[in-house]
mmCIF file of C-alpha atoms in Angstrom:
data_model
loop_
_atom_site.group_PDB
_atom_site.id
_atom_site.type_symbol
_atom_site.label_atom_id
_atom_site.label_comp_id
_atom_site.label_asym_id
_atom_site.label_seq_id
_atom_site.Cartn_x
_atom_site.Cartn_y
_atom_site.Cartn_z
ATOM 1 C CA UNK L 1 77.463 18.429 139.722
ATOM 2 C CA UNK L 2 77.162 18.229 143.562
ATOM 3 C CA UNK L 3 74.257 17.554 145.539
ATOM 4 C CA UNK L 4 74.061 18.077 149.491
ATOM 5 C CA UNK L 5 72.017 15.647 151.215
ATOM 6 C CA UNK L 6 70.157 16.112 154.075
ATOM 7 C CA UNK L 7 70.264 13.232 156.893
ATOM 8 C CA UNK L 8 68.025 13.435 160.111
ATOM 9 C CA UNK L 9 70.214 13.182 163.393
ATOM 10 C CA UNK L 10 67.315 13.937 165.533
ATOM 11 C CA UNK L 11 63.222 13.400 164.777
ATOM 12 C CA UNK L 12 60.895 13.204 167.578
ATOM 13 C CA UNK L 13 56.833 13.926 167.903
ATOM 14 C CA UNK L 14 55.522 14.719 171.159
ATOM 15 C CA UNK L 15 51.502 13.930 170.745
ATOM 16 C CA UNK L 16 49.362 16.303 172.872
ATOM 17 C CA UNK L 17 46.241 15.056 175.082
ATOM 18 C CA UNK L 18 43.377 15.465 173.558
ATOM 19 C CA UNK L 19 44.467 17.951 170.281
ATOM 20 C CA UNK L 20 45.475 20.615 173.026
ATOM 21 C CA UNK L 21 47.974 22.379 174.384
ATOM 22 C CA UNK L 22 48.164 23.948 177.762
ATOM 23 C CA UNK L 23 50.270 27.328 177.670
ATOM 24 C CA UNK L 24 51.792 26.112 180.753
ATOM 25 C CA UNK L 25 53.103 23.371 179.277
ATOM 26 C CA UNK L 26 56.221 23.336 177.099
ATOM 27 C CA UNK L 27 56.985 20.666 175.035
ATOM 28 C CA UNK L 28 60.800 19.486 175.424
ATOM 29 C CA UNK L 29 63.351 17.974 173.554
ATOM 30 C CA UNK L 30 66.666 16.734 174.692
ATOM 31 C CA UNK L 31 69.487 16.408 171.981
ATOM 32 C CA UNK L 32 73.229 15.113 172.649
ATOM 33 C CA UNK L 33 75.091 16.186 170.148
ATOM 34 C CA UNK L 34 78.484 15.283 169.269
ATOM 35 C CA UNK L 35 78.861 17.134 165.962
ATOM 36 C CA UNK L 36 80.336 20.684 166.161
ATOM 37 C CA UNK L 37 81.950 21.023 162.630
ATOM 38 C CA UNK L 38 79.080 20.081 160.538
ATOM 39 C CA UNK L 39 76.218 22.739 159.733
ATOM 40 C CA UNK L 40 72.438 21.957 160.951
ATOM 41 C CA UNK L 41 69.348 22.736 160.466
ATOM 42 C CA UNK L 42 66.396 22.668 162.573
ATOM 43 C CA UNK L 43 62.889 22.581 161.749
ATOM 44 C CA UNK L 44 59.524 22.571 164.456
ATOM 45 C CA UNK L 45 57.285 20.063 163.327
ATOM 46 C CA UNK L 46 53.795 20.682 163.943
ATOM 47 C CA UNK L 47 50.167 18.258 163.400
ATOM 48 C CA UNK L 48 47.325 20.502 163.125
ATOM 49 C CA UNK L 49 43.205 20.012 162.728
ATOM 50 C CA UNK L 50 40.658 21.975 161.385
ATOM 51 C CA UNK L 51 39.889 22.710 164.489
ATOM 52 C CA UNK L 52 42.766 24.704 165.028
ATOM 53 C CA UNK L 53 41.459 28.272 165.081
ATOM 54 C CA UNK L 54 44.309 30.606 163.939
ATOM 55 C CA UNK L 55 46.279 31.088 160.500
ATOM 56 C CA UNK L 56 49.436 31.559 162.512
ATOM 57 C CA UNK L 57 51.288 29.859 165.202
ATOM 58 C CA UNK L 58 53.427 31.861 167.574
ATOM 59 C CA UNK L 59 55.999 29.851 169.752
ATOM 60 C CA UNK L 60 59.083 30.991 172.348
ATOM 61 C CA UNK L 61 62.119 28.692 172.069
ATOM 62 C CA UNK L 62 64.209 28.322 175.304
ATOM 63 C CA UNK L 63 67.555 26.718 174.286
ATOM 64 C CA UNK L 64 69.363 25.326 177.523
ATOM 65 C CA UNK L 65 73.040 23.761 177.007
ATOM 66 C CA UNK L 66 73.997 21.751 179.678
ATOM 67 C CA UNK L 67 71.291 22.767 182.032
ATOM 68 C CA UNK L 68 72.112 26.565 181.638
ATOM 69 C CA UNK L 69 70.131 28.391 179.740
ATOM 70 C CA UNK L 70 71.522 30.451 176.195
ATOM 71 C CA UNK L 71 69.006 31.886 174.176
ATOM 72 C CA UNK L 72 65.178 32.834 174.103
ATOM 73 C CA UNK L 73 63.475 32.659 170.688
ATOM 74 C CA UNK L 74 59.944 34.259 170.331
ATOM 75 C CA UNK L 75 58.838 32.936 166.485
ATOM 76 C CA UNK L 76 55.493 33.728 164.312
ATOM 77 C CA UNK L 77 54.062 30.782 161.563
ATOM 78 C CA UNK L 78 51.714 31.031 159.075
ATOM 79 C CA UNK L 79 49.511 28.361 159.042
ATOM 80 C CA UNK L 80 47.079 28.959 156.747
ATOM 81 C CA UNK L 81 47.350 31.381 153.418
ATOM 82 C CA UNK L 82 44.860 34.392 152.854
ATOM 83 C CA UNK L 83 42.115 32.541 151.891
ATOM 84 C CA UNK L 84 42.603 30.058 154.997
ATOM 85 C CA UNK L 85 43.696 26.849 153.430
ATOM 86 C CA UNK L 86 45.931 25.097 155.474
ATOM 87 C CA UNK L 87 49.351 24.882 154.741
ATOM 88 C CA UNK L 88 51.263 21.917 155.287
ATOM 89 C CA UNK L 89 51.416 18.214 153.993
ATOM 90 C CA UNK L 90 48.623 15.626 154.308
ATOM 91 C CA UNK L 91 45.424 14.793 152.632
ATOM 92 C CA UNK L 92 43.228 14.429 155.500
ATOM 93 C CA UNK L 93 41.880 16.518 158.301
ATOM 94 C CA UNK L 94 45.697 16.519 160.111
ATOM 95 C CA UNK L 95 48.092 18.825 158.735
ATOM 96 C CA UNK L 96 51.962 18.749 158.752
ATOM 97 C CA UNK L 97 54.366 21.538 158.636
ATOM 98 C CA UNK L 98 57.911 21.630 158.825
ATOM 99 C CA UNK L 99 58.705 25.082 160.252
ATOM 100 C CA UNK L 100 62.625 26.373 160.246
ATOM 101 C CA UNK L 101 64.006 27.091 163.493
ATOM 102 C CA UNK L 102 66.970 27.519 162.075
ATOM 103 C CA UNK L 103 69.598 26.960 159.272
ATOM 104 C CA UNK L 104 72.913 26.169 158.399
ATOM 105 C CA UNK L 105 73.685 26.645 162.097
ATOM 106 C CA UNK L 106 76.774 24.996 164.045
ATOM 107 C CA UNK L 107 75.929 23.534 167.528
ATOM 108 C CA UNK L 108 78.824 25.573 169.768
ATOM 109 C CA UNK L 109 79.886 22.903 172.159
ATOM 110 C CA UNK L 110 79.027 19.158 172.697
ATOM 111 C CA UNK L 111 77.096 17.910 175.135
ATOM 112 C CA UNK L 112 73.091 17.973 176.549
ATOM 113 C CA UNK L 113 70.858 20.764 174.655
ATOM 114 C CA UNK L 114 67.412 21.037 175.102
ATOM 115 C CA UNK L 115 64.741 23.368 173.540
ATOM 116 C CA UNK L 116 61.546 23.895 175.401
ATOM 117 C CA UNK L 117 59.272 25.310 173.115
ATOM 118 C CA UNK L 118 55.733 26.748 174.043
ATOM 119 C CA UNK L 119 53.021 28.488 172.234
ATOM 120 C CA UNK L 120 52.252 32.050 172.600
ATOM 121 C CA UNK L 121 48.757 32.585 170.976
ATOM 122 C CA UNK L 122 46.329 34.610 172.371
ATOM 123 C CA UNK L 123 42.951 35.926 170.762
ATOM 124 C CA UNK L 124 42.793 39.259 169.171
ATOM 125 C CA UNK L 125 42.323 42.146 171.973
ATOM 126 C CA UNK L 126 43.242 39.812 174.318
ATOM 127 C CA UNK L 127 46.415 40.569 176.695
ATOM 128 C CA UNK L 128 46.527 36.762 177.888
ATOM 129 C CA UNK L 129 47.849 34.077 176.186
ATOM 130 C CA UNK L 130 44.900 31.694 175.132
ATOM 131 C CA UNK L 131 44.926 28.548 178.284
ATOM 132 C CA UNK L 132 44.616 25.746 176.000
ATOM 133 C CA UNK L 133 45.532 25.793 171.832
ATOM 134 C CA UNK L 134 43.399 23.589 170.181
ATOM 135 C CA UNK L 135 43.439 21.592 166.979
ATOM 136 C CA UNK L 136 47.037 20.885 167.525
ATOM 137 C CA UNK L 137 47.975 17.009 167.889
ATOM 138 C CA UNK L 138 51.588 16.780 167.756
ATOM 139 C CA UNK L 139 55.044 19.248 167.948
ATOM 140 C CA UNK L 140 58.019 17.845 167.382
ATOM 141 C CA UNK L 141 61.652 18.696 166.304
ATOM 142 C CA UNK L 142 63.485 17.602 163.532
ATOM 143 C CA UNK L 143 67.161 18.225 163.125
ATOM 144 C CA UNK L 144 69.390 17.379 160.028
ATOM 145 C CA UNK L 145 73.061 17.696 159.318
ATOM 146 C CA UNK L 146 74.019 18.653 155.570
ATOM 147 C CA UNK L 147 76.400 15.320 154.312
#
């Protein structure tokens, strides 16, 4: 029988000042990537308190290659399940999940990518987007090539 394994090519946390994050402030990541033959996945990464006052996260993805950009990605998380227990990894009051981007992608090109990714929450019957998220300490990106 054969197994695919799953190896990190690119794992980075941005931590947020003071468990908050402004909505006018995306949090980037640049990638070089060399590999176009080999499928990917990628994954958000995001650290989360109690304090964190939704059960879902929603995010917009800009994807820039080489400076230009290539595609817009508006995305909705659960964080929490009916009854409001966090999902995620972790025992204490922080909270990890790995949330898919996406999957068994091929980057199109080599060369200088970077996604700029920030939140899009807002409070019910509320038309603007909520100024500061809180309860969130860390987003990061996590990218792994099937071997």
């Amino acid at each position: 029988m054969l197994s695919c394994s799953k190896q990190a090519f690119f794992n980075k946390y941005v931590s947020l000042n003071n468990d908050k994050w402004a909505i006018n402030q995306p949090v980037n990541f640049d990638v070089e990537v060399t590999d176009t033959i080999t499928p990917a996945s990628i994954f958000i990464t995001v650290r989360n308190t109690n304090l964190y006052p939704y059960s879902n996260l929603y995010l917009i993805v800009n994807s820039y290659f080489n400076h230009t950009i290539s595609q817009i990605d508006t995305l909705e998380y659960e964080m929490a399940d009916p009854s409001g227990r966090w999902l995620g990894s972790g025992f204490a009051e922080v909270k990890e999940n790995k949330l898919v981007f996406k999957t068994n992608t091929n980057f199109p090109k080599k060369g200088a990518y970077r996604f700029s990714i920030s939140h899009a929450n807002r409070a019910n019957g509320s038309l603007k987007g909520d100024e500061f998220l809180i309860g969130l300490t860390d987003v990061g990106m996590r990218i792994e090539y099937k071997k």
